[in-house]
DNA sequence: GTGGTCTAGACCACG
DNA sequence: GTGGTCTAGACCACT
């Protein structure tokens, strides 16, 4: 279901967060859909349950999912979820803009790049 | 000359790299211009000289600066480094734009975000 | 009759206890009034009968309700329970007020917060 | 420096969070003051370092402290810190108000209770 | 069987 | 020595 790459330096739990975030933002996982159990994901990836738990916990604090003890974890009802996603997306965006401007790329070039997508 | 913020989680040597990269790519520092001495920067920022050395070393490997033993470090004359940086920045930028659009953020909002920086 | 939200992390039996406590303390349920049967509540909420049973048992130990075997559960006639509840609520309240004032929040803001509920 | 009680059912990391929050909100710990190292606290309390780390991490996400890898953890410069504290205090406050109202306590009684503190 | 918490100990990058 | 991440395995409350 999920795939991770040990190399890349990125923490495993971070990779999980991004992958799940991607699945939610692209609509592959619908709201209130159940996520696979912590232990199941851990076993499938050959990873420690704590690592998966950490990812789920982080996603819950972002408002993307909610966990019900003894029941499971579910995709958040898209009110909070979308807000959180957009907030995060804007943060990444502004960061990349700062970086681009810092490299001498002009504003107009960025605007054109947006329109060409 | 340089300023760092100990907060933010970003390693100090990374911050130094980015700052110097910015100064070079924006033309504030011209080619063959001498960079301040490692010890001077370290003293001014109150950080360990090893940290500054690490930043200079990383920049040298990127081809952005070159070191002359017993003389100092200078801005590299080749423009390969800057071109590579811009290419990378544009890649990150387009990626973040795709992500933002995928979350339902509108183009206009992105353009406004650029102008507000 | 009762409604629960599977979110929020709060155990279902806890939610039941609070809801019933609320109904009793606000006078919606009068003394010696019969509570709905365990199985009925369970079926209606789609939860395990054991969960409802646990809630009723906890309330009985608090003295808020009493059970007649093979008949059902009824609101207790004694007002000790309610008094104890109010005492506890006031304790929590004053504690949160002290905390809020300690953070620099003004009295007026607290009063307004009360009125906006 | 810190003291915890195993009993009480409250998770250890939660107790740590509350204790540190208290120390900050009461002004015992000033802004940019260094918190004791994760391992040090763990050793002193006879608790696992991970547990302390969890508490520090939670406090960091709340904006109450900030951690600098390889340097230490520090009390957040009181801009974010106070905001976070007030936000949390108001949350607790409204919760206790709802609880009190649910027990049949009247608004006026709550207002009087505030003024008597 | 589920999520949540905890222990015991390890490795890493960084300063 | 510091925070950050990870493993291996355990116990608990709840459904």
CSV table of C-alpha atoms (C1' of nucleotides) in Angstrom, one decimal:
chain,number,residue,atom,x,y,z
A,1,UNK,CA,0.0,0.0,0.0
A,2,UNK,CA,2.7,2.4,1.0
A,3,UNK,CA,6.3,2.3,-0.2
A,4,UNK,CA,9.3,3.9,1.4
A,5,UNK,CA,12.9,4.2,0.5
A,6,UNK,CA,15.4,3.9,3.2
A,7,UNK,CA,17.9,6.0,1.5
A,8,UNK,CA,17.3,9.7,0.8
A,9,UNK,CA,18.1,10.8,4.3
A,10,UNK,CA,14.4,11.7,4.9
A,11,UNK,CA,13.1,10.1,8.1
A,12,UNK,CA,10.8,7.2,7.5
A,13,UNK,CA,7.9,8.7,9.4
A,14,UNK,CA,8.3,11.8,7.2
A,15,UNK,CA,8.1,9.8,4.1
A,16,UNK,CA,4.9,8.1,5.4
A,17,UNK,CA,3.4,11.5,6.2
A,18,UNK,CA,4.1,12.8,2.8
A,19,UNK,CA,2.8,9.7,1.1
A,20,UNK,CA,-0.5,9.7,3.0
A,21,UNK,CA,-0.9,13.4,2.5
A,22,UNK,CA,-0.4,12.9,-1.2
A,23,UNK,CA,-3.1,10.1,-1.2
A,24,UNK,CA,-5.5,12.4,0.6
A,25,UNK,CA,-4.9,15.5,-1.4
A,26,UNK,CA,-5.2,13.6,-4.7
A,27,UNK,CA,-8.5,12.2,-3.6
A,28,UNK,CA,-7.3,8.6,-3.7
A,29,UNK,CA,-8.3,8.3,0.0
A,30,UNK,CA,-11.8,9.8,0.7
A,31,UNK,CA,-12.9,11.4,3.9
A,32,UNK,CA,-13.7,9.1,6.8
A,33,UNK,CA,-12.0,6.3,5.0
A,34,UNK,CA,-10.1,4.0,7.3
A,35,UNK,CA,-6.3,4.0,7.2
A,36,UNK,CA,-4.5,0.6,7.6
A,37,UNK,CA,-3.7,-0.3,11.2
A,38,UNK,CA,-0.5,0.9,12.7
A,39,UNK,CA,0.8,-2.6,13.2
A,40,UNK,CA,-0.2,-3.7,9.7
A,41,UNK,CA,1.7,-0.9,8.0
A,42,UNK,CA,4.7,-1.6,10.2
A,43,UNK,CA,4.7,-5.3,9.3
A,44,UNK,CA,4.3,-4.6,5.6
A,45,UNK,CA,7.1,-2.1,5.4
A,46,UNK,CA,9.3,-4.0,7.8
A,47,UNK,CA,9.4,-1.0,10.1
A,48,UNK,CA,8.8,-0.6,13.8
A,49,UNK,CA,5.2,0.1,14.9
A,50,UNK,CA,6.4,3.2,16.8
A,51,UNK,CA,7.6,4.8,13.6
A,52,UNK,CA,4.2,4.4,11.9
A,53,UNK,CA,2.5,5.6,15.0
A,54,UNK,CA,4.7,8.7,14.9
A,55,UNK,CA,3.6,9.4,11.4
A,56,UNK,CA,-0.1,8.9,12.2
A,57,UNK,CA,0.2,11.1,15.3
A,58,UNK,CA,1.8,13.9,13.3
A,59,UNK,CA,-0.9,13.7,10.6
A,60,UNK,CA,-3.6,13.9,13.4
A,61,UNK,CA,-2.0,17.0,14.8
A,62,UNK,CA,-2.1,18.5,11.3
A,63,UNK,CA,-5.8,17.8,11.2
A,64,UNK,CA,-5.5,15.5,8.2
A,65,UNK,CA,-6.6,12.4,10.0
A,66,UNK,CA,-8.3,11.5,13.3
A,67,UNK,CA,-7.6,8.5,15.4
A,68,UNK,CA,-10.2,6.6,17.5
A,69,UNK,CA,-8.5,4.5,20.1
A,70,UNK,CA,-9.4,0.8,19.7
A,71,UNK,CA,-11.1,1.5,16.5
A,72,UNK,CA,-8.7,2.8,13.9
A,73,UNK,CA,-7.5,6.0,12.2
A,74,UNK,CA,-9.6,7.7,9.6
A,75,UNK,CA,-9.2,10.5,7.0
A,76,UNK,CA,-10.4,13.7,8.5
A,77,UNK,CA,-13.7,15.0,7.2
A,78,UNK,CA,-12.5,17.4,4.6
A,79,UNK,CA,-13.2,20.6,6.4
A,80,UNK,CA,-10.1,20.7,8.5
A,81,UNK,CA,-8.2,18.5,6.2
A,82,UNK,CA,-8.3,20.8,3.1
A,83,UNK,CA,-7.5,23.8,5.2
A,84,UNK,CA,-4.5,22.1,6.7
A,85,UNK,CA,-3.4,20.9,3.2
A,86,UNK,CA,-3.7,24.4,1.7
A,87,UNK,CA,-1.9,26.0,4.7
A,88,UNK,CA,1.0,23.5,4.2
A,89,UNK,CA,1.0,24.0,0.5
A,90,UNK,CA,1.2,27.8,0.8
A,91,UNK,CA,4.1,27.4,3.2
A,92,UNK,CA,6.0,25.3,0.8
A,93,UNK,CA,5.2,27.6,-2.0
A,94,UNK,CA,6.4,30.8,-0.3
A,95,UNK,CA,9.5,29.0,0.7
A,96,UNK,CA,10.3,28.0,-2.9
A,97,UNK,CA,9.5,31.5,-4.0
A,98,UNK,CA,12.0,32.9,-1.6
A,99,UNK,CA,14.6,30.4,-2.7
A,100,UNK,CA,14.0,31.2,-6.4
A,101,UNK,CA,14.1,35.0,-5.8
A,102,UNK,CA,17.3,34.4,-3.9
A,103,UNK,CA,18.8,32.8,-6.9
A,104,UNK,CA,18.2,35.8,-9.1
A,105,UNK,CA,15.1,34.5,-10.8
A,106,UNK,CA,12.7,37.3,-11.6
A,107,UNK,CA,9.1,37.5,-10.6
A,108,UNK,CA,7.8,37.5,-14.1
A,109,UNK,CA,9.6,34.2,-14.8
A,110,UNK,CA,7.8,32.7,-11.8
A,111,UNK,CA,4.4,33.9,-12.9
A,112,UNK,CA,5.0,32.6,-16.4
A,113,UNK,CA,6.0,29.2,-14.9
A,114,UNK,CA,2.7,29.1,-13.0
A,115,UNK,CA,0.7,29.9,-16.1
A,116,UNK,CA,2.5,27.2,-18.1
A,117,UNK,CA,1.3,24.4,-15.8
B,1,UNK,CA,28.1,40.7,7.3
B,2,UNK,CA,26.2,37.5,7.7
B,3,UNK,CA,23.4,36.9,10.2
B,4,UNK,CA,22.2,33.6,11.5
B,5,UNK,CA,19.2,32.6,13.6
B,6,UNK,CA,19.8,29.9,16.0
B,7,UNK,CA,16.2,29.0,15.9
B,8,UNK,CA,14.4,27.3,13.0
B,9,UNK,CA,16.2,24.0,13.3
B,10,UNK,CA,18.2,24.6,10.2
B,11,UNK,CA,21.9,23.8,10.8
B,12,UNK,CA,24.1,26.8,11.1
B,13,UNK,CA,26.4,25.7,8.3
B,14,UNK,CA,23.3,25.3,6.0
B,15,UNK,CA,22.2,28.8,6.8
B,16,UNK,CA,25.6,30.1,5.9
B,17,UNK,CA,25.6,28.2,2.6
B,18,UNK,CA,22.3,29.7,1.7
B,19,UNK,CA,23.2,33.2,2.6
B,20,UNK,CA,26.4,33.1,0.7
B,21,UNK,CA,24.7,31.5,-2.2
B,22,UNK,CA,22.2,34.2,-2.2
B,23,UNK,CA,24.8,36.9,-2.1
B,24,UNK,CA,26.6,35.4,-5.1
B,25,UNK,CA,23.5,34.6,-7.2
B,26,UNK,CA,22.1,38.1,-6.7
B,27,UNK,CA,25.4,39.7,-7.8
B,28,UNK,CA,26.1,41.3,-4.5
B,29,UNK,CA,29.4,39.4,-4.4
B,30,UNK,CA,31.2,39.5,-7.8
B,31,UNK,CA,33.4,36.8,-9.2
B,32,UNK,CA,36.9,36.5,-7.7
B,33,UNK,CA,35.8,38.6,-4.8
B,34,UNK,CA,37.3,37.5,-1.5
B,35,UNK,CA,35.1,35.9,1.1
B,36,UNK,CA,35.8,36.9,4.8
B,37,UNK,CA,38.1,34.7,6.6
B,38,UNK,CA,36.7,31.6,8.4
B,39,UNK,CA,37.9,32.7,11.8
B,40,UNK,CA,36.6,36.2,11.3
B,41,UNK,CA,33.1,35.0,10.4
B,42,UNK,CA,33.2,32.5,13.3
B,43,UNK,CA,34.1,35.2,15.8
B,44,UNK,CA,31.6,37.6,14.5
B,45,UNK,CA,28.8,35.1,14.7
B,46,UNK,CA,29.9,33.5,17.9
B,47,UNK,CA,30.0,30.0,16.4
B,48,UNK,CA,32.7,27.4,16.1
B,49,UNK,CA,35.2,27.9,13.3
B,50,UNK,CA,34.6,24.3,12.2
B,51,UNK,CA,31.1,25.2,11.3
B,52,UNK,CA,32.1,28.0,9.0
B,53,UNK,CA,34.8,25.9,7.5
B,54,UNK,CA,32.2,23.2,6.8
B,55,UNK,CA,30.0,25.8,4.9
B,56,UNK,CA,32.9,27.0,2.8
B,57,UNK,CA,33.9,23.5,2.0
B,58,UNK,CA,30.4,22.6,0.9
B,59,UNK,CA,30.3,25.7,-1.3
B,60,UNK,CA,33.6,24.8,-2.8
B,61,UNK,CA,32.4,21.3,-3.7
B,62,UNK,CA,29.4,23.0,-5.4
B,63,UNK,CA,31.8,25.0,-7.5
B,64,UNK,CA,30.5,28.3,-6.2
B,65,UNK,CA,33.7,29.3,-4.5
B,66,UNK,CA,37.3,28.3,-4.7
B,67,UNK,CA,40.0,28.3,-2.0
B,68,UNK,CA,43.6,29.3,-2.3
B,69,UNK,CA,45.6,27.8,0.6
B,70,UNK,CA,47.1,30.4,2.9
B,71,UNK,CA,45.3,33.1,1.0
B,72,UNK,CA,41.5,32.7,1.4
B,73,UNK,CA,38.3,31.8,-0.4
B,74,UNK,CA,37.0,33.6,-3.5
B,75,UNK,CA,33.8,33.6,-5.5
B,76,UNK,CA,34.2,31.2,-8.4
B,77,UNK,CA,34.3,32.7,-11.9
B,78,UNK,CA,32.3,29.9,-13.5
B,79,UNK,CA,28.6,30.5,-13.8
B,80,UNK,CA,27.8,26.8,-13.8
B,81,UNK,CA,27.0,26.9,-10.2
B,82,UNK,CA,24.5,29.7,-10.5
B,83,UNK,CA,22.8,28.1,-13.5
B,84,UNK,CA,22.6,24.8,-11.6
B,85,UNK,CA,21.1,26.6,-8.6
B,86,UNK,CA,18.5,28.3,-10.7
B,87,UNK,CA,17.5,25.1,-12.4
B,88,UNK,CA,17.1,23.4,-9.1
B,89,UNK,CA,15.1,26.4,-7.7
B,90,UNK,CA,12.7,26.3,-10.7
B,91,UNK,CA,12.2,22.6,-10.2
B,92,UNK,CA,11.3,23.0,-6.6
B,93,UNK,CA,9.1,25.9,-7.5
B,94,UNK,CA,7.0,24.1,-10.2
B,95,UNK,CA,6.7,21.2,-7.8
B,96,UNK,CA,5.2,23.4,-5.1
B,97,UNK,CA,2.9,25.0,-7.6
B,98,UNK,CA,1.6,21.7,-8.7
B,99,UNK,CA,1.0,20.7,-5.1
B,100,UNK,CA,-0.7,24.0,-4.4
B,101,UNK,CA,-3.0,23.7,-7.4
B,102,UNK,CA,-3.8,20.2,-6.4
B,103,UNK,CA,-5.1,21.4,-3.1
B,104,UNK,CA,-7.5,23.8,-4.8
B,105,UNK,CA,-5.5,27.0,-4.4
B,106,UNK,CA,-6.1,29.3,-7.3
B,107,UNK,CA,-3.5,30.8,-9.6
B,108,UNK,CA,-4.3,34.3,-8.6
B,109,UNK,CA,-3.6,33.5,-4.9
B,110,UNK,CA,-0.2,32.2,-5.9
B,111,UNK,CA,0.6,35.3,-7.9
B,112,UNK,CA,-0.5,37.5,-5.0
B,113,UNK,CA,1.7,35.5,-2.7
B,114,UNK,CA,4.7,36.1,-4.9
B,115,UNK,CA,4.1,39.9,-5.0
B,116,UNK,CA,3.7,40.0,-1.2
B,117,UNK,CA,7.2,38.7,-0.6
C,1,UNK,CA,-32.0,10.0,22.4
C,2,UNK,CA,-28.3,10.0,22.9
C,3,UNK,CA,-25.8,11.0,20.3
C,4,UNK,CA,-22.1,10.2,20.4
C,5,UNK,CA,-19.2,11.4,18.2
C,6,UNK,CA,-16.7,8.7,17.4
C,7,UNK,CA,-14.1,11.4,17.1
C,8,UNK,CA,-12.5,13.4,19.9
C,9,UNK,CA,-10.6,10.5,21.4
C,10,UNK,CA,-13.0,10.5,24.4
C,11,UNK,CA,-14.1,6.9,25.2
C,12,UNK,CA,-17.7,6.2,24.2
C,13,UNK,CA,-18.8,5.1,27.6
C,14,UNK,CA,-17.4,8.4,29.0
C,15,UNK,CA,-19.4,10.3,26.5
C,16,UNK,CA,-22.5,8.4,27.6
C,17,UNK,CA,-21.8,9.1,31.2
C,18,UNK,CA,-21.4,12.8,30.5
C,19,UNK,CA,-24.5,13.0,28.4
C,20,UNK,CA,-26.7,11.3,30.9
C,21,UNK,CA,-25.2,13.3,33.8
C,22,UNK,CA,-26.1,16.4,31.8
C,23,UNK,CA,-29.6,15.3,31.3
C,24,UNK,CA,-30.0,14.6,35.0
C,25,UNK,CA,-28.4,17.7,36.3
C,26,UNK,CA,-30.3,20.0,34.0
C,27,UNK,CA,-33.6,18.4,35.1
C,28,UNK,CA,-34.5,16.9,31.7
C,29,UNK,CA,-34.6,13.5,33.3
C,30,UNK,CA,-36.5,13.6,36.6
C,31,UNK,CA,-35.9,11.4,39.6
C,32,UNK,CA,-37.1,7.8,39.3
C,33,UNK,CA,-37.5,8.2,35.6
C,34,UNK,CA,-36.5,5.1,33.7
C,35,UNK,CA,-33.5,5.1,31.5
C,36,UNK,CA,-33.7,3.4,28.1
C,37,UNK,CA,-32.6,-0.3,28.1
C,38,UNK,CA,-29.0,-1.1,27.6
C,39,UNK,CA,-29.6,-3.1,24.4
C,40,UNK,CA,-31.8,-0.4,23.0
C,41,UNK,CA,-29.2,2.3,23.4
C,42,UNK,CA,-26.6,0.1,22.1
C,43,UNK,CA,-28.6,-0.8,19.0
C,44,UNK,CA,-29.5,2.8,18.4
C,45,UNK,CA,-25.9,4.0,18.6
C,46,UNK,CA,-24.5,1.1,16.9
C,47,UNK,CA,-22.1,0.3,19.7
C,48,UNK,CA,-21.4,-2.7,21.8
C,49,UNK,CA,-23.9,-3.4,24.6
C,50,UNK,CA,-21.0,-3.8,27.0
C,51,UNK,CA,-20.0,-0.2,26.4
C,52,UNK,CA,-23.4,1.0,27.4
C,53,UNK,CA,-23.5,-1.3,30.4
C,54,UNK,CA,-20.2,0.1,31.5
C,55,UNK,CA,-21.5,3.6,31.4
C,56,UNK,CA,-24.6,2.6,33.4
C,57,UNK,CA,-22.5,0.8,35.9
C,58,UNK,CA,-20.2,3.8,36.4
C,59,UNK,CA,-23.2,6.1,36.9
C,60,UNK,CA,-24.6,3.7,39.5
C,61,UNK,CA,-21.4,3.8,41.5
C,62,UNK,CA,-21.6,7.6,41.4
C,63,UNK,CA,-25.0,7.3,42.9
C,64,UNK,CA,-26.7,9.1,40.0
C,65,UNK,CA,-28.8,6.1,39.0
C,66,UNK,CA,-29.9,2.8,40.5
C,67,UNK,CA,-30.6,-0.5,38.8
C,68,UNK,CA,-33.4,-2.9,39.5
C,69,UNK,CA,-32.5,-6.3,38.2
C,70,UNK,CA,-34.8,-7.5,35.5
C,71,UNK,CA,-36.6,-4.2,35.4
C,72,UNK,CA,-34.2,-1.5,34.3
C,73,UNK,CA,-32.2,1.5,35.5
C,74,UNK,CA,-33.7,4.6,37.0
C,75,UNK,CA,-32.6,8.1,38.0
C,76,UNK,CA,-31.6,8.2,41.6
C,77,UNK,CA,-33.8,10.2,43.9
C,78,UNK,CA,-30.9,11.4,46.1
C,79,UNK,CA,-29.4,14.7,45.2
C,80,UNK,CA,-26.0,13.9,46.6
C,81,UNK,CA,-24.8,13.0,43.1
C,82,UNK,CA,-25.8,16.3,41.6
C,83,UNK,CA,-24.3,18.3,44.5
C,84,UNK,CA,-21.1,16.4,44.2
C,85,UNK,CA,-21.0,17.1,40.4
C,86,UNK,CA,-21.6,20.8,40.8
C,87,UNK,CA,-18.9,21.0,43.5
C,88,UNK,CA,-16.4,19.3,41.2
C,89,UNK,CA,-17.4,21.5,38.2
C,90,UNK,CA,-16.9,24.6,40.3
C,91,UNK,CA,-13.5,23.4,41.3
C,92,UNK,CA,-12.5,22.8,37.7
C,93,UNK,CA,-13.9,26.2,36.8
C,94,UNK,CA,-12.0,28.2,39.4
C,95,UNK,CA,-8.8,26.3,38.5
C,96,UNK,CA,-9.2,27.2,34.8
C,97,UNK,CA,-9.9,30.8,35.8
C,98,UNK,CA,-6.8,31.0,37.9
C,99,UNK,CA,-4.8,29.6,35.0
C,100,UNK,CA,-6.3,32.0,32.5
C,101,UNK,CA,-5.7,35.0,34.7
C,102,UNK,CA,-2.1,33.8,35.2
C,103,UNK,CA,-1.7,34.0,31.4
C,104,UNK,CA,-2.7,37.6,31.3
C,105,UNK,CA,-6.2,37.1,30.1
C,106,UNK,CA,-8.5,39.8,31.5
C,107,UNK,CA,-11.7,39.2,33.5
C,108,UNK,CA,-13.9,40.8,30.9
C,109,UNK,CA,-12.7,38.4,28.2
C,110,UNK,CA,-13.7,35.5,30.4
C,111,UNK,CA,-17.1,36.9,31.1
C,112,UNK,CA,-17.6,37.5,27.4
C,113,UNK,CA,-16.6,33.9,26.7
C,114,UNK,CA,-19.2,32.7,29.1
C,115,UNK,CA,-21.9,34.7,27.5
C,116,UNK,CA,-20.9,33.5,24.0
C,117,UNK,CA,-21.6,29.9,24.9
D,1,UNK,CA,13.8,20.2,39.2
D,2,UNK,CA,10.7,18.5,38.0
D,3,UNK,CA,8.6,16.0,39.9
D,4,UNK,CA,6.2,13.5,38.6
D,5,UNK,CA,3.8,11.1,40.2
D,6,UNK,CA,3.4,7.7,38.6
D,7,UNK,CA,-0.1,7.3,39.8
D,8,UNK,CA,-2.9,9.5,38.7
D,9,UNK,CA,-3.3,7.8,35.3
D,10,UNK,CA,-2.0,10.9,33.6
D,11,UNK,CA,0.8,10.0,31.1
D,12,UNK,CA,4.2,11.0,32.3
D,13,UNK,CA,4.9,13.1,29.3
D,14,UNK,CA,1.7,15.0,29.9
D,15,UNK,CA,2.7,15.7,33.5
D,16,UNK,CA,6.0,17.0,32.2
D,17,UNK,CA,4.2,19.2,29.7
D,18,UNK,CA,2.0,20.7,32.3
D,19,UNK,CA,4.7,21.2,34.8
D,20,UNK,CA,6.9,23.0,32.3
D,21,UNK,CA,4.0,25.0,31.0
D,22,UNK,CA,3.3,26.1,34.6
D,23,UNK,CA,6.9,27.1,35.1
D,24,UNK,CA,6.8,29.2,32.0
D,25,UNK,CA,3.4,30.8,32.6
D,26,UNK,CA,4.3,31.8,36.1
D,27,UNK,CA,7.5,33.4,35.0
D,28,UNK,CA,9.8,31.0,36.8
D,29,UNK,CA,11.4,30.2,33.5
D,30,UNK,CA,12.2,33.3,31.5
D,31,UNK,CA,12.3,33.5,27.7
D,32,UNK,CA,15.4,32.0,26.0
D,33,UNK,CA,16.3,30.2,29.2
D,34,UNK,CA,17.7,26.8,28.6
D,35,UNK,CA,15.8,23.8,29.7
D,36,UNK,CA,17.6,20.8,31.2
D,37,UNK,CA,18.8,18.3,28.7
D,38,UNK,CA,16.5,15.5,27.7
D,39,UNK,CA,18.8,12.8,29.1
D,40,UNK,CA,19.4,14.7,32.3
D,41,UNK,CA,15.7,15.0,33.1
D,42,UNK,CA,15.2,11.4,32.2
D,43,UNK,CA,18.0,10.3,34.5
D,44,UNK,CA,16.8,12.5,37.4
D,45,UNK,CA,13.2,11.2,37.1
D,46,UNK,CA,14.2,7.6,36.5
D,47,UNK,CA,12.3,7.8,33.2
D,48,UNK,CA,13.1,6.9,29.7
D,49,UNK,CA,14.7,9.6,27.6
D,50,UNK,CA,12.1,9.0,24.9
D,51,UNK,CA,9.4,10.0,27.3
D,52,UNK,CA,11.0,13.3,28.0
D,53,UNK,CA,11.7,13.9,24.4
D,54,UNK,CA,8.0,13.4,23.6
D,55,UNK,CA,7.1,16.1,26.1
D,56,UNK,CA,9.7,18.5,24.7
D,57,UNK,CA,8.5,17.8,21.2
D,58,UNK,CA,4.9,18.5,22.2
D,59,UNK,CA,5.8,21.7,23.9
D,60,UNK,CA,7.8,22.8,20.8
D,61,UNK,CA,4.8,22.2,18.5
D,62,UNK,CA,2.7,24.3,20.9
D,63,UNK,CA,5.2,27.1,20.4
D,64,UNK,CA,6.2,27.2,24.0
D,65,UNK,CA,9.8,26.1,23.6
D,66,UNK,CA,12.1,25.7,20.7
D,67,UNK,CA,14.8,23.1,20.2
D,68,UNK,CA,18.2,23.6,18.6
D,69,UNK,CA,19.7,20.3,17.6
D,70,UNK,CA,23.1,19.7,19.3
D,71,UNK,CA,22.6,22.8,21.5
D,72,UNK,CA,19.5,22.3,23.7
D,73,UNK,CA,16.0,23.4,24.2
D,74,UNK,CA,15.0,26.9,25.2
D,75,UNK,CA,11.9,28.7,26.4
D,76,UNK,CA,10.3,30.4,23.4
D,77,UNK,CA,10.6,34.2,23.0
D,78,UNK,CA,7.4,35.2,24.7
D,79,UNK,CA,5.6,36.3,21.5
D,80,UNK,CA,4.4,32.9,20.4
D,81,UNK,CA,4.7,31.5,23.9
D,82,UNK,CA,2.1,33.8,25.5
D,83,UNK,CA,-0.2,33.4,22.6
D,84,UNK,CA,-0.1,29.7,22.8
D,85,UNK,CA,-0.6,29.8,26.5
D,86,UNK,CA,-3.6,32.0,26.3
D,87,UNK,CA,-5.1,29.9,23.5
D,88,UNK,CA,-4.7,26.8,25.6
D,89,UNK,CA,-6.1,28.6,28.7
D,90,UNK,CA,-9.2,29.8,26.9
D,91,UNK,CA,-9.8,26.3,25.6
D,92,UNK,CA,-9.7,24.8,29.1
D,93,UNK,CA,-11.8,27.7,30.3
D,94,UNK,CA,-14.6,27.2,27.8
D,95,UNK,CA,-14.5,23.5,28.4
D,96,UNK,CA,-15.0,24.0,32.2
D,97,UNK,CA,-17.8,26.5,31.5
D,98,UNK,CA,-19.7,24.0,29.3
D,99,UNK,CA,-19.2,21.4,32.0
D,100,UNK,CA,-20.5,23.8,34.8
D,101,UNK,CA,-23.5,24.9,32.7
D,102,UNK,CA,-24.2,21.2,32.0
D,103,UNK,CA,-24.4,20.6,35.7
D,104,UNK,CA,-27.1,23.3,36.1
D,105,UNK,CA,-24.8,26.0,37.5
D,106,UNK,CA,-26.0,29.4,36.4
D,107,UNK,CA,-24.0,32.0,34.5
D,108,UNK,CA,-24.3,34.5,37.3
D,109,UNK,CA,-22.7,32.1,39.7
D,110,UNK,CA,-19.7,31.7,37.4
D,111,UNK,CA,-19.3,35.4,37.0
D,112,UNK,CA,-19.3,35.9,40.7
D,113,UNK,CA,-16.8,33.1,41.1
D,114,UNK,CA,-14.5,34.9,38.7
D,115,UNK,CA,-14.8,38.2,40.6
D,116,UNK,CA,-14.1,36.5,43.9
D,117,UNK,CA,-10.6,35.3,42.8
E,1,DG,C1',-7.2,-6.3,17.5
E,2,DT,C1',-6.9,-1.2,18.0
E,3,DG,C1',-4.5,3.1,19.2
E,4,DG,C1',-1.7,5.1,23.1
E,5,DT,C1',2.1,5.0,26.2
E,6,DC,C1',6.4,3.4,27.9
E,7,DT,C1',11.1,1.1,28.5
E,8,DA,C1',15.8,-0.1,27.1
E,9,DG,C1',19.0,0.8,24.3
E,10,DA,C1',21.1,2.3,19.7
E,11,DC,C1',22.9,5.4,15.9
E,12,DC,C1',23.3,9.8,13.6
E,13,DA,C1',24.3,14.8,12.6
E,14,DC,C1',25.7,18.7,14.7
E,15,DG,C1',28.4,22.0,17.7
F,1,DG,C1',27.1,16.2,24.9
F,2,DT,C1',22.9,17.6,22.3
F,3,DG,C1',18.4,16.8,20.0
F,4,DG,C1',16.3,13.6,16.5
F,5,DT,C1',15.2,9.2,14.8
F,6,DC,C1',14.7,4.3,15.1
F,7,DT,C1',14.3,-0.7,16.8
F,8,DA,C1',12.4,-4.4,19.7
F,9,DG,C1',9.2,-5.4,22.5
F,10,DA,C1',5.9,-4.6,26.4
F,11,DC,C1',1.5,-3.2,28.9
F,12,DC,C1',-2.9,-0.8,29.1
F,13,DA,C1',-7.8,0.7,28.1
F,14,DC,C1',-11.2,0.2,24.9
F,15,DT,C1',-14.3,-2.1,21.2
